[in-house]
């Protein structure tokens, strides 16, 4: 272990044991245990979200967001997810814009210092999400701006999202490869009349899918997305699958692993009115893939250093305790030597105990907070409806079995590309059913 680090840790033992007051800045102060408890509560609202109990989920989030804590951005993102699948577009847009502003502009030095200090976990820093979460935020904002007909703002979101997506990739081939963002850039550029930019985005999208061996050639579902004849009047965004999850590993919880979420369906089909079913292009908005191919955070090195200090202190403490015990148990015929050995042994025991106590107080746990109300994938269905609203039926298949069906009315907006978000997540709990997004109530059970 680094002797300088050990000396610093030992010299501050009294502070660690007795505690100290720190400036919590503009955020309501929360201990590591309190933050973990809040995250556990957030998991409860996520369970309600997954089964379509949006009222209960929102009630829990409102309570969590009552105080302005370092997790406030996370709760804004969770609430935005609920509003999107409920069709509350303006409310969702406001929350997404607030989260974007906080991520881009808020930097709290007090929380950052606490997260990097020996005595506090990483969860003490302001939540700003991982690369895939920030990129997804910009993708959802781009969709919202498309819905409003604000194509320049949509393109800016696409560019910011691709920049966020390029951060900390494990391999260069996965740099800025979020195909959903590139497709939205194509649509926004085409709608604004910039054919050159649209062609560039379409080419980038095909490149991102090619790297992942997703067919983009003539006749493929992906190729149809960038056909000029299919430039959409509206989008349906289907939320399916479970999102990635962060879990702690390592001896002291210092390693953060990304666990991919479960796929609920193997493929989707779309049926417009009474027309035949067509296969939906998958892979553009694969949140799990984006999460699994990012990495290399600077915080990982800091957490590893903390764990090394804990390990070193534990080893040093064991040596000191053993030496102290040996001194105490050693007998001597010389009374002066006996006193000296006893004194030395007690000192070593105290120092060894202090090492263990200081090591116990060091918090090296990685931050496992995440935007839980995300799907594992956003499936995009472009719709042509120039003459008014049409009915769209989306079916999810596992192998060749129809395990979920969702229906909605789709139409263009007055200014832009109409966007409808459909959650296929509740179907995993409820089984075979038809779910109507317009009325929000179960209205038909399928018997086959």
Short mmCIF file of C-alpha atoms in Angstrom, two decimals:
data_model
loop_
_atom_site.label_atom_id
_atom_site.label_comp_id
_atom_site.label_asym_id
_atom_site.label_seq_id
_atom_site.Cartn_x
_atom_site.Cartn_y
_atom_site.Cartn_z
CA UNK A 1 0.00 0.00 0.00
CA UNK A 2 1.17 3.54 -0.68
CA UNK A 3 2.80 4.80 2.53
CA UNK A 4 1.74 8.39 1.90
CA UNK A 5 -1.90 7.36 1.55
CA UNK A 6 -1.61 5.29 4.72
CA UNK A 7 -0.14 8.20 6.63
CA UNK A 8 -2.94 10.50 5.51
CA UNK A 9 -5.56 7.93 6.47
CA UNK A 10 -4.07 7.38 9.90
CA UNK A 11 -3.59 11.08 10.58
CA UNK A 12 -7.27 11.70 9.94
CA UNK A 13 -8.50 8.75 12.02
CA UNK A 14 -9.90 11.01 14.70
CA UNK A 15 -11.93 12.93 12.12
CA UNK A 16 -13.23 9.70 10.64
CA UNK A 17 -14.29 8.29 13.96
CA UNK A 18 -15.81 11.43 15.42
CA UNK A 19 -17.34 12.73 12.19
CA UNK A 20 -17.34 16.22 10.76
CA UNK A 21 -19.73 18.74 9.26
CA UNK A 22 -19.42 19.42 5.54
CA UNK A 23 -21.00 22.07 3.39
CA UNK A 24 -23.87 20.39 1.52
CA UNK A 25 -24.17 23.34 -0.84
CA UNK A 26 -27.55 23.83 -2.47
CA UNK A 27 -28.67 20.23 -1.88
CA UNK A 28 -30.53 18.77 1.07
CA UNK A 29 -27.94 16.74 3.02
CA UNK A 30 -28.35 12.96 2.92
CA UNK A 31 -26.09 10.29 4.37
CA UNK A 32 -24.98 7.28 2.34
CA UNK A 33 -27.50 5.09 4.18
CA UNK A 34 -30.30 7.57 3.45
CA UNK A 35 -29.37 7.68 -0.24
CA UNK A 36 -29.41 3.86 -0.39
CA UNK A 37 -32.84 3.86 1.27
CA UNK A 38 -34.11 6.39 -1.29
CA UNK A 39 -32.83 4.17 -4.09
CA UNK A 40 -34.65 1.20 -2.59
CA UNK A 41 -37.84 3.29 -2.53
CA UNK A 42 -37.24 4.26 -6.15
CA UNK A 43 -37.13 0.56 -6.99
CA UNK A 44 -40.64 0.25 -5.58
CA UNK A 45 -42.00 2.94 -7.88
CA UNK A 46 -40.22 1.25 -10.77
CA UNK A 47 -42.06 -1.99 -9.98
CA UNK A 48 -45.34 -0.05 -10.11
CA UNK A 49 -44.28 1.56 -13.41
CA UNK A 50 -43.58 -1.86 -14.92
CA UNK A 51 -47.12 -3.07 -14.29
CA UNK A 52 -48.75 0.13 -15.51
CA UNK A 53 -49.65 1.53 -12.07
CA UNK A 54 -48.50 5.01 -12.98
CA UNK A 55 -50.44 6.77 -10.24
CA UNK A 56 -48.64 4.84 -7.48
CA UNK A 57 -45.27 5.29 -9.18
CA UNK A 58 -45.77 9.02 -9.50
CA UNK A 59 -46.87 9.34 -5.89
CA UNK A 60 -43.63 7.69 -4.70
CA UNK A 61 -41.52 9.89 -6.97
CA UNK A 62 -43.25 13.07 -5.80
CA UNK A 63 -42.31 12.16 -2.23
CA UNK A 64 -38.70 11.43 -3.21
CA UNK A 65 -38.44 14.69 -5.14
CA UNK A 66 -39.93 16.80 -2.34
CA UNK A 67 -36.42 17.73 -1.17
CA UNK A 68 -33.74 18.88 -3.58
CA UNK A 69 -31.14 16.14 -3.17
CA UNK A 70 -28.22 14.95 -5.30
CA UNK A 71 -30.66 12.46 -6.90
CA UNK A 72 -33.15 15.09 -8.09
CA UNK A 73 -32.18 14.73 -11.76
CA UNK A 74 -32.77 10.99 -11.54
CA UNK A 75 -36.29 11.51 -10.19
CA UNK A 76 -37.06 14.08 -12.91
CA UNK A 77 -36.07 11.50 -15.52
CA UNK A 78 -38.18 8.81 -13.84
CA UNK A 79 -41.21 11.12 -13.80
CA UNK A 80 -40.63 12.10 -17.44
CA UNK A 81 -40.86 8.41 -18.41
CA UNK A 82 -44.25 8.14 -16.74
CA UNK A 83 -45.59 11.23 -18.47
CA UNK A 84 -44.34 10.06 -21.88
CA UNK A 85 -46.11 6.70 -21.78
CA UNK A 86 -49.24 8.46 -20.48
CA UNK A 87 -49.21 10.86 -23.42
CA UNK A 88 -48.63 13.96 -21.24
CA UNK A 89 -46.25 15.46 -23.77
CA UNK A 90 -45.94 19.02 -22.46
CA UNK A 91 -45.31 17.89 -18.87
CA UNK A 92 -42.73 15.36 -20.06
CA UNK A 93 -41.02 17.96 -22.25
CA UNK A 94 -40.67 20.32 -19.28
CA UNK A 95 -39.11 17.63 -17.09
CA UNK A 96 -36.72 16.53 -19.84
CA UNK A 97 -35.63 20.12 -20.43
CA UNK A 98 -35.08 20.64 -16.71
CA UNK A 99 -33.02 17.45 -16.47
CA UNK A 100 -30.99 18.50 -19.49
CA UNK A 101 -30.28 21.92 -17.97
CA UNK A 102 -29.25 20.41 -14.64
CA UNK A 103 -26.95 17.87 -16.27
CA UNK A 104 -25.28 20.48 -18.46
CA UNK A 105 -24.95 23.33 -15.96
CA UNK A 106 -25.00 22.13 -12.36
CA UNK A 107 -21.64 21.30 -10.81
CA UNK A 108 -21.59 21.04 -7.05
CA UNK A 109 -18.02 20.98 -5.77
CA UNK A 110 -19.10 19.93 -2.26
CA UNK A 111 -20.85 16.77 -3.47
CA UNK A 112 -18.01 15.94 -5.87
CA UNK A 113 -15.45 16.28 -3.09
CA UNK A 114 -17.54 14.09 -0.79
CA UNK A 115 -17.84 11.39 -3.45
CA UNK A 116 -14.07 11.37 -3.99
CA UNK A 117 -13.13 11.55 -0.31
CA UNK A 118 -12.24 8.47 1.69
CA UNK A 119 -15.25 8.75 3.95
CA UNK A 120 -18.15 8.98 1.49
CA UNK A 121 -19.44 6.76 -1.33
CA UNK A 122 -19.79 7.72 -4.97
CA UNK A 123 -23.56 8.11 -4.52
CA UNK A 124 -22.91 11.41 -2.72
CA UNK A 125 -22.23 13.15 -6.03
CA UNK A 126 -24.94 14.80 -8.16
CA UNK A 127 -26.62 12.22 -10.39
CA UNK A 128 -26.04 12.97 -14.08
CA UNK A 129 -26.47 9.51 -15.53
CA UNK A 130 -24.14 7.38 -17.61
CA UNK A 131 -23.34 7.98 -21.27
CA UNK A 132 -26.23 5.83 -22.49
CA UNK A 133 -28.68 7.62 -20.16
CA UNK A 134 -27.60 11.10 -21.24
CA UNK A 135 -27.73 10.06 -24.91
CA UNK A 136 -31.24 8.65 -24.37
CA UNK A 137 -32.34 11.89 -22.72
CA UNK A 138 -31.29 13.79 -25.86
CA UNK A 139 -33.04 11.21 -28.07
CA UNK A 140 -36.32 11.69 -26.19
CA UNK A 141 -35.90 15.46 -26.39
CA UNK A 142 -35.24 15.20 -30.13
CA UNK A 143 -38.51 13.27 -30.49
CA UNK A 144 -40.31 15.92 -28.47
CA UNK A 145 -38.96 18.72 -30.68
CA UNK A 146 -39.94 16.76 -33.80
CA UNK A 147 -43.46 16.53 -32.38
CA UNK A 148 -43.43 20.32 -32.00
CA UNK A 149 -42.05 20.91 -35.48
CA UNK A 150 -38.90 22.53 -34.05
CA UNK A 151 -36.46 20.73 -36.32
CA UNK A 152 -33.38 22.88 -35.60
CA UNK A 153 -33.69 22.12 -31.88
CA UNK A 154 -34.17 18.43 -32.68
CA UNK A 155 -30.93 18.41 -34.67
CA UNK A 156 -29.09 20.14 -31.81
CA UNK A 157 -30.33 17.41 -29.45
CA UNK A 158 -29.14 14.75 -31.88
CA UNK A 159 -25.66 16.29 -32.00
CA UNK A 160 -25.47 16.62 -28.21
CA UNK A 161 -26.71 13.05 -27.80
CA UNK A 162 -24.08 11.65 -30.16
CA UNK A 163 -21.41 13.62 -28.30
CA UNK A 164 -22.63 12.19 -24.98
CA UNK A 165 -22.75 8.71 -26.50
CA UNK A 166 -19.13 8.92 -27.66
CA UNK A 167 -17.83 9.36 -24.09
CA UNK A 168 -15.95 6.50 -22.45
CA UNK A 169 -16.55 3.81 -25.05
CA UNK A 170 -14.69 0.54 -24.49
CA UNK A 171 -13.87 0.14 -28.17
CA UNK A 172 -13.43 2.75 -30.90
CA UNK A 173 -15.91 0.95 -33.19
CA UNK A 174 -18.69 1.79 -30.71
CA UNK A 175 -17.99 5.52 -30.84
CA UNK A 176 -21.15 7.61 -31.51
CA UNK A 177 -23.12 4.60 -32.68
CA UNK A 178 -26.57 5.35 -31.22
CA UNK A 179 -28.56 4.55 -34.38
CA UNK A 180 -31.78 6.01 -32.95
CA UNK A 181 -30.17 9.45 -32.67
CA UNK A 182 -28.81 9.20 -36.20
CA UNK A 183 -32.23 8.22 -37.56
CA UNK A 184 -33.88 11.13 -35.78
CA UNK A 185 -31.19 13.40 -37.25
CA UNK A 186 -32.08 12.06 -40.69
CA UNK A 187 -35.79 12.79 -40.20
CA UNK A 188 -35.21 16.27 -38.72
CA UNK A 189 -32.80 17.23 -41.49
CA UNK A 190 -35.11 15.88 -44.21
CA UNK A 191 -38.11 17.70 -42.75
CA UNK A 192 -36.15 20.95 -42.63
CA UNK A 193 -35.08 20.57 -46.28
CA UNK A 194 -31.39 19.81 -45.70
CA UNK A 195 -31.00 16.77 -47.97
CA UNK A 196 -27.20 16.62 -47.62
CA UNK A 197 -27.34 16.43 -43.83
CA UNK A 198 -30.18 13.89 -44.05
CA UNK A 199 -28.10 11.66 -46.33
CA UNK A 200 -25.12 11.93 -43.96
CA UNK A 201 -27.20 10.90 -40.95
CA UNK A 202 -28.73 8.01 -42.91
CA UNK A 203 -25.25 6.78 -43.83
CA UNK A 204 -24.10 7.03 -40.20
CA UNK A 205 -27.15 5.06 -39.07
CA UNK A 206 -26.42 2.28 -41.52
CA UNK A 207 -22.80 2.21 -40.36
CA UNK A 208 -23.85 1.86 -36.72
CA UNK A 209 -26.18 -1.02 -37.56
CA UNK A 210 -23.61 -2.70 -39.83
CA UNK A 211 -21.11 -2.89 -36.96
CA UNK A 212 -23.71 -4.88 -35.02
CA UNK A 213 -24.50 -7.17 -37.98
CA UNK A 214 -28.04 -5.79 -38.35
CA UNK A 215 -29.08 -5.99 -42.05
CA UNK A 216 -29.30 -2.62 -43.78
CA UNK A 217 -29.37 -3.74 -47.41
CA UNK A 218 -32.17 -3.41 -49.92
CA UNK A 219 -35.39 -4.97 -48.69
CA UNK A 220 -34.42 -4.80 -45.01
CA UNK A 221 -36.56 -3.05 -42.39
CA UNK A 222 -33.68 -0.68 -41.62
CA UNK A 223 -33.33 0.32 -45.28
CA UNK A 224 -37.03 1.17 -45.46
CA UNK A 225 -36.58 3.70 -42.66
CA UNK A 226 -34.45 6.00 -44.79
CA UNK A 227 -36.45 5.64 -47.98
CA UNK A 228 -37.67 9.04 -49.17
CA UNK A 229 -41.10 7.53 -49.75
CA UNK A 230 -41.29 6.58 -46.07
CA UNK A 231 -40.46 9.96 -44.53
CA UNK A 232 -42.93 9.80 -41.65
CA UNK A 233 -45.83 12.03 -40.69
CA UNK A 234 -45.82 10.42 -37.23
CA UNK A 235 -43.82 8.09 -35.00
CA UNK A 236 -44.88 5.38 -32.63
CA UNK A 237 -42.19 4.67 -30.04
CA UNK A 238 -42.67 1.25 -28.46
CA UNK A 239 -41.06 0.70 -25.05
CA UNK A 240 -40.12 -2.95 -24.65
CA UNK A 241 -37.76 -5.03 -22.54
CA UNK A 242 -36.07 -4.28 -19.23
CA UNK A 243 -33.23 -1.75 -18.93
CA UNK A 244 -29.64 -2.41 -17.83
CA UNK A 245 -28.96 -2.60 -14.12
CA UNK A 246 -25.88 -1.55 -12.18
CA UNK A 247 -24.64 -3.89 -9.44
CA UNK A 248 -21.73 -3.60 -7.02
CA UNK A 249 -18.89 -6.09 -7.02
CA UNK A 250 -15.39 -6.42 -5.64
CA UNK A 251 -14.35 -7.02 -2.03
CA UNK A 252 -15.55 -3.59 -0.91
CA UNK A 253 -18.25 -2.84 -3.48
CA UNK A 254 -15.82 -0.69 -5.45
CA UNK A 255 -16.47 -2.33 -8.83
CA UNK A 256 -19.61 -1.43 -10.76
CA UNK A 257 -20.90 -4.04 -13.18
CA UNK A 258 -23.53 -3.48 -15.87
CA UNK A 259 -26.08 -6.27 -16.10
CA UNK A 260 -28.24 -6.26 -19.28
CA UNK A 261 -32.01 -6.32 -18.87
CA UNK A 262 -34.28 -9.09 -20.09
CA UNK A 263 -35.77 -9.01 -23.57
CA UNK A 264 -39.54 -9.43 -23.35
CA UNK A 265 -40.14 -10.03 -27.07
CA UNK A 266 -38.03 -11.36 -29.92
CA UNK A 267 -39.59 -9.13 -32.58
CA UNK A 268 -42.46 -6.75 -33.20
CA UNK A 269 -44.93 -6.33 -36.04
CA UNK A 270 -47.03 -3.30 -36.97
CA UNK A 271 -50.42 -3.30 -38.69
CA UNK A 272 -51.97 -0.09 -39.98
CA UNK A 273 -55.78 -0.25 -40.07
CA UNK A 274 -56.62 -3.49 -41.94
CA UNK A 275 -53.35 -3.74 -43.87
CA UNK A 276 -51.04 -6.78 -43.49
CA UNK A 277 -48.56 -6.96 -40.61
CA UNK A 278 -45.03 -5.75 -41.28
CA UNK A 279 -41.90 -6.49 -39.24
CA UNK A 280 -40.63 -3.53 -37.20
CA UNK A 281 -36.97 -2.57 -37.53
CA UNK A 282 -35.23 -3.38 -34.24
CA UNK A 283 -31.87 -2.33 -32.83
CA UNK A 284 -31.98 1.43 -33.37
CA UNK A 285 -32.79 2.32 -29.77
CA UNK A 286 -31.17 -0.64 -28.00
CA UNK A 287 -30.54 0.85 -24.55
CA UNK A 288 -28.95 -2.36 -23.25
CA UNK A 289 -26.41 -2.45 -26.06
CA UNK A 290 -25.49 1.19 -25.48
CA UNK A 291 -24.95 0.57 -21.75
CA UNK A 292 -22.89 -2.59 -22.26
CA UNK A 293 -20.46 -0.96 -24.70
CA UNK A 294 -19.59 2.11 -22.61
CA UNK A 295 -17.06 2.21 -19.77
CA UNK A 296 -13.74 3.54 -18.52
CA UNK A 297 -14.98 6.07 -15.95
CA UNK A 298 -12.44 8.18 -14.09
CA UNK A 299 -14.35 7.41 -10.89
CA UNK A 300 -13.47 3.72 -11.25
CA UNK A 301 -9.82 4.52 -10.52
CA UNK A 302 -10.73 6.60 -7.47
CA UNK A 303 -12.90 3.80 -6.09
CA UNK A 304 -10.11 1.27 -6.73
CA UNK A 305 -7.70 3.49 -4.78
CA UNK A 306 -10.16 3.65 -1.89
CA UNK A 307 -10.47 -0.13 -1.89
CA UNK A 308 -6.68 -0.45 -1.89
CA UNK A 309 -6.47 1.82 1.15
CA UNK A 310 -9.10 -0.29 2.95
CA UNK A 311 -7.24 -3.48 2.06
CA UNK A 312 -3.89 -2.02 3.13
CA UNK A 313 -5.27 -0.78 6.43
CA UNK A 314 -6.83 -4.18 7.12
CA UNK A 315 -3.53 -5.95 6.42
CA UNK A 316 -1.56 -3.44 8.49
CA UNK A 317 -4.07 -3.71 11.31
CA UNK A 318 -3.77 -7.50 11.37
CA UNK A 319 0.03 -7.31 11.54
CA UNK A 320 -0.05 -4.73 14.33
CA UNK A 321 -2.63 -6.71 16.31
CA UNK A 322 -0.61 -9.91 15.99
CA UNK A 323 2.60 -8.15 17.03
CA UNK A 324 0.86 -6.44 19.94
CA UNK A 325 -0.67 -9.68 21.14
CA UNK A 326 2.71 -11.40 20.94
CA UNK A 327 4.28 -8.64 23.05
CA UNK A 328 1.52 -8.81 25.67
CA UNK A 329 1.77 -12.59 25.95
CA UNK A 330 5.59 -12.62 26.15
CA UNK A 331 6.91 -13.08 29.70
CA UNK A 332 10.28 -11.93 31.06
CA UNK A 333 12.20 -12.36 34.30
CA UNK A 334 13.19 -8.71 34.12
CA UNK A 335 10.44 -6.49 35.54
CA UNK A 336 11.54 -3.47 33.50
CA UNK A 337 11.54 -5.54 30.29
CA UNK A 338 8.13 -6.95 31.21
CA UNK A 339 6.67 -3.43 31.55
CA UNK A 340 8.27 -2.33 28.28
CA UNK A 341 6.86 -5.34 26.41
CA UNK A 342 3.44 -4.80 27.91
CA UNK A 343 3.50 -1.09 27.02
CA UNK A 344 4.66 -1.80 23.48
CA UNK A 345 2.06 -4.52 23.03
CA UNK A 346 -0.78 -2.28 24.19
CA UNK A 347 0.38 0.49 21.84
CA UNK A 348 0.49 -1.92 18.90
CA UNK A 349 -2.97 -3.26 19.76
CA UNK A 350 -4.38 0.25 19.89
CA UNK A 351 -2.73 1.19 16.59
CA UNK A 352 -3.93 -2.04 14.96
CA UNK A 353 -7.48 -1.43 16.16
CA UNK A 354 -7.28 2.13 14.84
CA UNK A 355 -6.25 0.83 11.41
CA UNK A 356 -9.28 -1.45 11.30
CA UNK A 357 -11.57 1.33 12.51
CA UNK A 358 -10.30 3.78 9.92
CA UNK A 359 -10.59 1.12 7.20
CA UNK A 360 -14.17 0.45 8.24
CA UNK A 361 -15.00 4.16 7.96
CA UNK A 362 -13.67 4.41 4.38
CA UNK A 363 -16.53 4.16 1.87
CA UNK A 364 -15.46 2.76 -1.50
CA UNK A 365 -18.91 1.73 -2.76
CA UNK A 366 -19.71 2.47 -6.39
CA UNK A 367 -22.79 4.43 -7.38
CA UNK A 368 -25.51 2.10 -8.70
CA UNK A 369 -28.23 4.73 -9.22
CA UNK A 370 -29.82 4.50 -12.65
CA UNK A 371 -32.71 5.80 -14.73
CA UNK A 372 -34.87 2.79 -13.93
CA UNK A 373 -38.02 3.81 -15.84
CA UNK A 374 -36.39 3.11 -19.18
CA UNK A 375 -37.11 0.16 -21.45
CA UNK A 376 -34.46 -2.20 -22.71
CA UNK A 377 -35.19 -0.90 -26.20
CA UNK A 378 -37.11 1.82 -28.03
CA UNK A 379 -38.60 0.41 -31.23
CA UNK A 380 -39.44 3.14 -33.75
CA UNK A 381 -42.37 2.73 -36.13
CA UNK A 382 -42.63 5.50 -38.76
CA UNK A 383 -46.19 6.15 -39.94
CA UNK A 384 -47.56 7.81 -43.07
CA UNK A 385 -50.90 9.44 -42.27
CA UNK A 386 -51.26 12.62 -44.34
CA UNK A 387 -55.06 12.59 -44.28
CA UNK A 388 -55.71 12.20 -40.55
CA UNK A 389 -55.51 9.75 -37.68
CA UNK A 390 -55.15 6.02 -38.28
CA UNK A 391 -55.26 2.99 -36.00
CA UNK A 392 -52.03 1.13 -35.45
CA UNK A 393 -51.79 -2.35 -33.91
CA UNK A 394 -48.40 -3.48 -32.58
CA UNK A 395 -47.81 -7.12 -31.71
CA UNK A 396 -44.93 -8.56 -29.76
CA UNK A 397 -43.77 -12.13 -30.44
CA UNK A 398 -41.67 -14.51 -28.39
CA UNK A 399 -40.46 -17.07 -30.88
CA UNK A 400 -43.66 -17.28 -32.97
CA UNK A 401 -46.16 -16.77 -30.15
CA UNK A 402 -48.03 -13.48 -29.93
CA UNK A 403 -47.44 -12.53 -26.28
CA UNK A 404 -48.62 -8.91 -26.30
CA UNK A 405 -50.71 -6.59 -28.45
CA UNK A 406 -50.98 -2.81 -28.17
CA UNK A 407 -53.28 -0.51 -30.15
CA UNK A 408 -53.34 3.25 -30.50
CA UNK A 409 -54.56 6.07 -32.71
CA UNK A 410 -51.76 7.79 -34.65
CA UNK A 411 -51.84 11.18 -36.35
CA UNK A 412 -49.64 14.07 -37.37
CA UNK A 413 -49.43 17.25 -35.33
CA UNK A 414 -50.26 20.71 -36.62
CA UNK A 415 -46.59 21.71 -36.88
CA UNK A 416 -44.45 18.60 -36.81
CA UNK A 417 -44.15 14.82 -36.73
CA UNK A 418 -46.67 13.38 -34.29
CA UNK A 419 -45.01 11.18 -31.64
CA UNK A 420 -46.87 8.56 -29.59
CA UNK A 421 -45.10 6.58 -26.87
CA UNK A 422 -46.48 3.06 -26.24
CA UNK A 423 -45.40 0.93 -23.30
CA UNK A 424 -45.38 -2.79 -23.90
CA UNK A 425 -43.88 -3.35 -20.44
CA UNK A 426 -47.11 -4.19 -18.51
CA UNK A 427 -47.75 -7.16 -20.82
CA UNK A 428 -45.00 -9.17 -19.13
CA UNK A 429 -46.99 -9.13 -15.88
CA UNK A 430 -50.52 -9.33 -17.21
CA UNK A 431 -49.98 -11.93 -19.93
CA UNK A 432 -51.79 -12.04 -23.26
CA UNK A 433 -53.86 -8.94 -23.68
CA UNK A 434 -54.70 -5.90 -25.75
CA UNK A 435 -53.81 -2.56 -24.18
CA UNK A 436 -55.39 0.65 -25.46
CA UNK A 437 -53.12 3.67 -24.91
CA UNK A 438 -55.91 6.13 -25.62
CA UNK A 439 -58.16 5.10 -22.75
CA UNK A 440 -55.50 3.51 -20.59
CA UNK A 441 -57.70 0.54 -19.65
CA UNK A 442 -57.68 -3.12 -20.51
CA UNK A 443 -60.49 -3.70 -22.94
CA UNK A 444 -59.95 -7.09 -24.50
CA UNK A 445 -58.36 -10.41 -23.53
CA UNK A 446 -57.06 -12.66 -26.28
CA UNK A 447 -57.89 -16.32 -25.82
CA UNK A 448 -55.38 -17.84 -28.20
#
